[in-house]
């Protein structure tokens, strides 16, 4: 088994290499970056325009060849793409993501700060949804085709049919908008303004965070609510039909014990392995939810970076999410081994 | 396949598995009716231009029938000169035309689209129209006379409108035009700028409140909540039909309405309110923040969303199925290599990459084409498809791995059938179960992706009717409850229908038989 994981890790290296290469190419070759825009603007005169770019300021033709070269040199654009990728990759390995062109700060420092916000929200949502969906799924399985099952199915269908961020917007209108509905929750952000927040006690800070986090976390939870509940239910239902359950019943064990101790343990395996993707899941939906709730998290940073053409941030976020999802794949397999000893990887 | 064979499923003659599954699907009422509703709505949505539009379907004018839905008629063609800006040299405002014809009662009529008389990208100037319509009702047709001052020079209009338009005459003609219905016949025949009368430009100091002098090319203007210069010719008392100036007329009408109270406030609301307008009689769903009719935007958005989702589904599934079946059929190194490539491709963050590409590759809309022939529409589908085909490969590959060991495949191989025929004609039809069962949920995902991208601003370009764009507007304006709720509700209902269908399809095609002990 350990040799399997050793190989998995070794395989992850080329995978990471190639997927960052794709990412690198996408960002570098997609028209409209700040450098591309500057260079293109000057090149238009020379008739060498790289077609397809966004808004090109025709008036800016007067950029001299020397300054183009300076720009290119500054951004390493005078080198062929593989050299650029090599240099960039070397920097990335040292966690040097460069400097944000908009904020002038190192990208890594910015990401670290934002990551905390996103991950705290994401983890909260993740664990809360597990805490709600697993019991719900179990009850649905036990009461299969009963009233409770049908009633909660309505919730599940509804939850699947509305994206979490859209629901968040609706909740924001009803429960946070001062102009319409109740002003129960703050309209945006994840904490009160720094001046206010500083003054609060630890408990107060916690409450302040909770107050701000309820709606966004609810939106996060809705995103996985239906899937998790149905997964739990189906996997328990499947296990309840297995021979070992029959055996347990035949031994005369009470139903409660059969379900809780025998069947449930096995039915939670597919759910437990989902924990592997916890980090990449945390990032996946955050662009939308953070933009709805105006939370200055990683997703928001990434979103704004695209709009502002802040390439270093964009690349940084892409690399981190790529690495996280790759890492998540491996962790998922490890968890499989831990939770389900029947599985033997070779 | 372990189909649960019920009584009705056990036919006398042998019935294909597919038929059986269809029958099962039909027996699942919730999914089946959702399917019927959704398909009906989708088919209907292709006829939306006939149902919700600012162009009339049929106009009967002087005994002849015209079909503006198919042809472009300038306002002056029907004798409509007051369109707030161009003296009838832009397309007819058929709502006004209808109101005038009804008021005139001369046998002319306009048949507007039955549901909503507004276009999806149109910014109707309801407040201005209401004043005109009131004037018609009061018997004042001069407001629509040819005597209006064109707000733009003819050259400007010529540039905007038609190249064939020769520069009109700016000269100050007689202001004393008489309303003469017969004359319009001639005008209509000429249908040229030649006899355009540009009236008194300089007398637009009418005292109507809310009036804004520098309202210019009003019609497509984004932010016109300012009143127009309807009564511009107010001071010139050359009108023959009523000795009152139009201003007086207007004030009278206003005074009258003041007594009535309700109408007045209604109209004032229309005039005063900045967009978005709340639901009203005119706009049952309200308007968006540029004054476009929300019901119309939602309905057209439904068509765009579903079309987008379906095309994306077909493209992504075609790629995914082809690659999955090749990997599954050939196995070995092909499979190993393919799996690696897919894994690499899959670790690329989907949404963020699509956002980057969406931002970088914004193409302009080509107004001459419908929404789904736009270059940007096709581009967005290609981008999304290239990052979302991977999921299906696993399922198809798995099905192929299982199917290829069966006898019929060996038989086909042994008689020398070509590989591509075995893959696509023999095995694939037997491996479509996951394809069919996942398709509805993929549609849910596709619609959600489109809405999310539109919401973030990286989706379809601006004038395309889209739910995501409405939600983006809504977030900036949370007090406009209709603007927040309507697109979310539309999205919700559509997705719910698709989910119901998907659930029934899964039940019919891939039933989970749970044997519950005890």
PDB file of C-alpha atoms in Angstrom, chain B residues 36-168:
ATOM      1  CA  UNK B  36     -44.051  17.870 -20.889  1.00  0.00           C
ATOM      2  CA  UNK B  37     -44.167  21.272 -19.237  1.00  0.00           C
ATOM      3  CA  UNK B  38     -40.517  22.000 -19.862  1.00  0.00           C
ATOM      4  CA  UNK B  39     -40.555  20.841 -23.465  1.00  0.00           C
ATOM      5  CA  UNK B  40     -43.715  22.809 -24.174  1.00  0.00           C
ATOM      6  CA  UNK B  41     -42.269  25.899 -22.579  1.00  0.00           C
ATOM      7  CA  UNK B  42     -39.034  25.475 -24.487  1.00  0.00           C
ATOM      8  CA  UNK B  43     -40.774  25.038 -27.827  1.00  0.00           C
ATOM      9  CA  UNK B  44     -42.987  28.000 -27.074  1.00  0.00           C
ATOM     10  CA  UNK B  45     -39.944  30.040 -26.207  1.00  0.00           C
ATOM     11  CA  UNK B  46     -38.818  29.821 -29.807  1.00  0.00           C
ATOM     12  CA  UNK B  47     -41.984  31.661 -30.738  1.00  0.00           C
ATOM     13  CA  UNK B  48     -41.332  34.383 -28.203  1.00  0.00           C
ATOM     14  CA  UNK B  49     -40.920  37.059 -30.867  1.00  0.00           C
ATOM     15  CA  UNK B  50     -44.563  36.381 -31.692  1.00  0.00           C
ATOM     16  CA  UNK B  51     -45.615  36.498 -28.063  1.00  0.00           C
ATOM     17  CA  UNK B  52     -43.483  39.168 -26.492  1.00  0.00           C
ATOM     18  CA  UNK B  53     -42.247  41.860 -28.758  1.00  0.00           C
ATOM     19  CA  UNK B  54     -42.443  45.523 -29.469  1.00  0.00           C
ATOM     20  CA  UNK B  55     -43.171  44.802 -33.105  1.00  0.00           C
ATOM     21  CA  UNK B  56     -46.745  44.335 -34.102  1.00  0.00           C
ATOM     22  CA  UNK B  57     -47.703  41.091 -35.736  1.00  0.00           C
ATOM     23  CA  UNK B  58     -50.196  42.589 -38.133  1.00  0.00           C
ATOM     24  CA  UNK B  59     -51.112  46.150 -38.918  1.00  0.00           C
ATOM     25  CA  UNK B  60     -54.129  47.020 -40.954  1.00  0.00           C
ATOM     26  CA  UNK B  61     -53.631  50.477 -42.318  1.00  0.00           C
ATOM     27  CA  UNK B  62     -55.875  52.060 -44.895  1.00  0.00           C
ATOM     28  CA  UNK B  63     -57.302  48.748 -45.845  1.00  0.00           C
ATOM     29  CA  UNK B  64     -54.027  46.977 -46.354  1.00  0.00           C
ATOM     30  CA  UNK B  65     -52.321  44.469 -44.128  1.00  0.00           C
ATOM     31  CA  UNK B  66     -48.714  44.856 -43.091  1.00  0.00           C
ATOM     32  CA  UNK B  67     -46.560  42.455 -41.116  1.00  0.00           C
ATOM     33  CA  UNK B  68     -44.071  44.476 -39.126  1.00  0.00           C
ATOM     34  CA  UNK B  69     -42.832  41.358 -37.362  1.00  0.00           C
ATOM     35  CA  UNK B  70     -41.120  40.443 -40.600  1.00  0.00           C
ATOM     36  CA  UNK B  71     -40.467  43.824 -42.124  1.00  0.00           C
ATOM     37  CA  UNK B  72     -39.064  47.076 -40.955  1.00  0.00           C
ATOM     38  CA  UNK B  73     -41.430  50.027 -41.201  1.00  0.00           C
ATOM     39  CA  UNK B  74     -40.497  53.512 -40.251  1.00  0.00           C
ATOM     40  CA  UNK B  75     -42.892  55.453 -38.136  1.00  0.00           C
ATOM     41  CA  UNK B  76     -43.720  57.856 -40.930  1.00  0.00           C
ATOM     42  CA  UNK B  77     -44.933  54.961 -43.006  1.00  0.00           C
ATOM     43  CA  UNK B  78     -47.934  54.666 -40.745  1.00  0.00           C
ATOM     44  CA  UNK B  79     -48.138  58.373 -40.217  1.00  0.00           C
ATOM     45  CA  UNK B  80     -46.481  58.226 -36.861  1.00  0.00           C
ATOM     46  CA  UNK B  81     -44.158  61.122 -36.419  1.00  0.00           C
ATOM     47  CA  UNK B  82     -43.792  61.537 -32.727  1.00  0.00           C
ATOM     48  CA  UNK B  83     -41.476  58.872 -31.498  1.00  0.00           C
ATOM     49  CA  UNK B  84     -39.796  61.280 -29.125  1.00  0.00           C
ATOM     50  CA  UNK B  85     -36.732  61.703 -31.178  1.00  0.00           C
ATOM     51  CA  UNK B  86     -36.602  61.184 -34.880  1.00  0.00           C
ATOM     52  CA  UNK B  87     -39.868  62.295 -36.336  1.00  0.00           C
ATOM     53  CA  UNK B  88     -40.892  58.918 -37.554  1.00  0.00           C
ATOM     54  CA  UNK B  89     -37.642  58.067 -39.197  1.00  0.00           C
ATOM     55  CA  UNK B  90     -36.913  55.200 -36.871  1.00  0.00           C
ATOM     56  CA  UNK B  91     -38.972  52.082 -36.538  1.00  0.00           C
ATOM     57  CA  UNK B  92     -42.607  52.555 -35.702  1.00  0.00           C
ATOM     58  CA  UNK B  93     -43.621  52.465 -32.098  1.00  0.00           C
ATOM     59  CA  UNK B  94     -46.472  50.031 -32.500  1.00  0.00           C
ATOM     60  CA  UNK B  95     -47.836  50.496 -29.014  1.00  0.00           C
ATOM     61  CA  UNK B  96     -48.430  54.138 -29.779  1.00  0.00           C
ATOM     62  CA  UNK B  97     -49.754  53.287 -33.188  1.00  0.00           C
ATOM     63  CA  UNK B  98     -52.228  50.895 -31.684  1.00  0.00           C
ATOM     64  CA  UNK B  99     -53.377  53.475 -29.162  1.00  0.00           C
ATOM     65  CA  UNK B 100     -53.780  56.061 -31.880  1.00  0.00           C
ATOM     66  CA  UNK B 101     -55.657  53.754 -34.206  1.00  0.00           C
ATOM     67  CA  UNK B 102     -57.981  52.779 -31.427  1.00  0.00           C
ATOM     68  CA  UNK B 103     -58.597  56.372 -30.517  1.00  0.00           C
ATOM     69  CA  UNK B 104     -59.095  57.418 -34.119  1.00  0.00           C
ATOM     70  CA  UNK B 105     -61.504  54.596 -34.768  1.00  0.00           C
ATOM     71  CA  UNK B 106     -61.040  54.758 -38.513  1.00  0.00           C
ATOM     72  CA  UNK B 107     -60.911  51.068 -39.175  1.00  0.00           C
ATOM     73  CA  UNK B 108     -57.162  50.774 -38.799  1.00  0.00           C
ATOM     74  CA  UNK B 109     -55.896  48.320 -36.271  1.00  0.00           C
ATOM     75  CA  UNK B 110     -52.738  46.910 -34.848  1.00  0.00           C
ATOM     76  CA  UNK B 111     -52.387  43.401 -33.575  1.00  0.00           C
ATOM     77  CA  UNK B 112     -49.665  43.371 -30.983  1.00  0.00           C
ATOM     78  CA  UNK B 113     -47.992  40.236 -29.608  1.00  0.00           C
ATOM     79  CA  UNK B 114     -50.503  38.882 -27.125  1.00  0.00           C
ATOM     80  CA  UNK B 115     -48.381  38.517 -23.994  1.00  0.00           C
ATOM     81  CA  UNK B 116     -46.096  41.491 -23.636  1.00  0.00           C
ATOM     82  CA  UNK B 117     -45.886  44.414 -26.030  1.00  0.00           C
ATOM     83  CA  UNK B 118     -42.244  45.090 -25.234  1.00  0.00           C
ATOM     84  CA  UNK B 119     -39.083  43.832 -26.819  1.00  0.00           C
ATOM     85  CA  UNK B 120     -36.327  42.058 -24.906  1.00  0.00           C
ATOM     86  CA  UNK B 121     -33.685  44.678 -25.533  1.00  0.00           C
ATOM     87  CA  UNK B 122     -36.005  47.595 -25.808  1.00  0.00           C
ATOM     88  CA  UNK B 123     -36.075  50.380 -23.268  1.00  0.00           C
ATOM     89  CA  UNK B 124     -39.657  51.464 -23.534  1.00  0.00           C
ATOM     90  CA  UNK B 125     -40.371  55.034 -22.583  1.00  0.00           C
ATOM     91  CA  UNK B 126     -43.596  54.177 -20.919  1.00  0.00           C
ATOM     92  CA  UNK B 127     -44.026  57.492 -19.201  1.00  0.00           C
ATOM     93  CA  UNK B 128     -43.725  59.424 -22.416  1.00  0.00           C
ATOM     94  CA  UNK B 129     -45.938  57.018 -24.222  1.00  0.00           C
ATOM     95  CA  UNK B 130     -48.559  57.351 -21.561  1.00  0.00           C
ATOM     96  CA  UNK B 131     -48.762  61.087 -22.108  1.00  0.00           C
ATOM     97  CA  UNK B 132     -49.204  60.564 -25.816  1.00  0.00           C
ATOM     98  CA  UNK B 133     -51.797  57.882 -25.294  1.00  0.00           C
ATOM     99  CA  UNK B 134     -53.686  60.149 -22.939  1.00  0.00           C
ATOM    100  CA  UNK B 135     -53.597  62.792 -25.579  1.00  0.00           C
ATOM    101  CA  UNK B 136     -54.994  60.359 -28.128  1.00  0.00           C
ATOM    102  CA  UNK B 137     -57.749  59.467 -25.787  1.00  0.00           C
ATOM    103  CA  UNK B 138     -58.528  63.091 -25.360  1.00  0.00           C
ATOM    104  CA  UNK B 139     -58.868  63.283 -29.129  1.00  0.00           C
ATOM    105  CA  UNK B 140     -55.684  65.154 -29.688  1.00  0.00           C
ATOM    106  CA  UNK B 141     -53.918  63.540 -32.592  1.00  0.00           C
ATOM    107  CA  UNK B 142     -51.781  66.513 -33.354  1.00  0.00           C
ATOM    108  CA  UNK B 143     -49.263  65.299 -30.899  1.00  0.00           C
ATOM    109  CA  UNK B 144     -48.410  62.740 -33.476  1.00  0.00           C
ATOM    110  CA  UNK B 145     -48.236  65.219 -36.256  1.00  0.00           C
ATOM    111  CA  UNK B 146     -45.473  65.438 -38.694  1.00  0.00           C
ATOM    112  CA  UNK B 147     -44.552  68.752 -37.339  1.00  0.00           C
ATOM    113  CA  UNK B 148     -42.306  67.587 -34.640  1.00  0.00           C
ATOM    114  CA  UNK B 149     -38.840  68.867 -34.456  1.00  0.00           C
ATOM    115  CA  UNK B 150     -36.327  66.154 -35.169  1.00  0.00           C
ATOM    116  CA  UNK B 151     -33.950  66.031 -32.317  1.00  0.00           C
ATOM    117  CA  UNK B 152     -31.064  64.973 -34.353  1.00  0.00           C
ATOM    118  CA  UNK B 153     -29.913  66.272 -37.601  1.00  0.00           C
ATOM    119  CA  UNK B 154     -30.865  64.133 -40.492  1.00  0.00           C
ATOM    120  CA  UNK B 155     -27.231  63.264 -41.031  1.00  0.00           C
ATOM    121  CA  UNK B 156     -26.977  61.738 -37.630  1.00  0.00           C
ATOM    122  CA  UNK B 157     -30.031  59.693 -38.170  1.00  0.00           C
ATOM    123  CA  UNK B 158     -28.851  58.780 -41.582  1.00  0.00           C
ATOM    124  CA  UNK B 159     -25.683  57.443 -40.090  1.00  0.00           C
ATOM    125  CA  UNK B 160     -27.477  55.489 -37.486  1.00  0.00           C
ATOM    126  CA  UNK B 161     -30.425  54.322 -39.395  1.00  0.00           C
ATOM    127  CA  UNK B 162     -29.843  53.531 -42.995  1.00  0.00           C
ATOM    128  CA  UNK B 163     -27.028  54.299 -45.265  1.00  0.00           C
ATOM    129  CA  UNK B 164     -29.461  54.965 -48.050  1.00  0.00           C
ATOM    130  CA  UNK B 165     -30.791  57.857 -46.145  1.00  0.00           C
ATOM    131  CA  UNK B 166     -29.794  61.028 -47.861  1.00  0.00           C
ATOM    132  CA  UNK B 167     -29.124  63.969 -45.635  1.00  0.00           C
ATOM    133  CA  UNK B 168     -32.411  65.572 -44.836  1.00  0.00           C
TER     134      UNK B 168
END
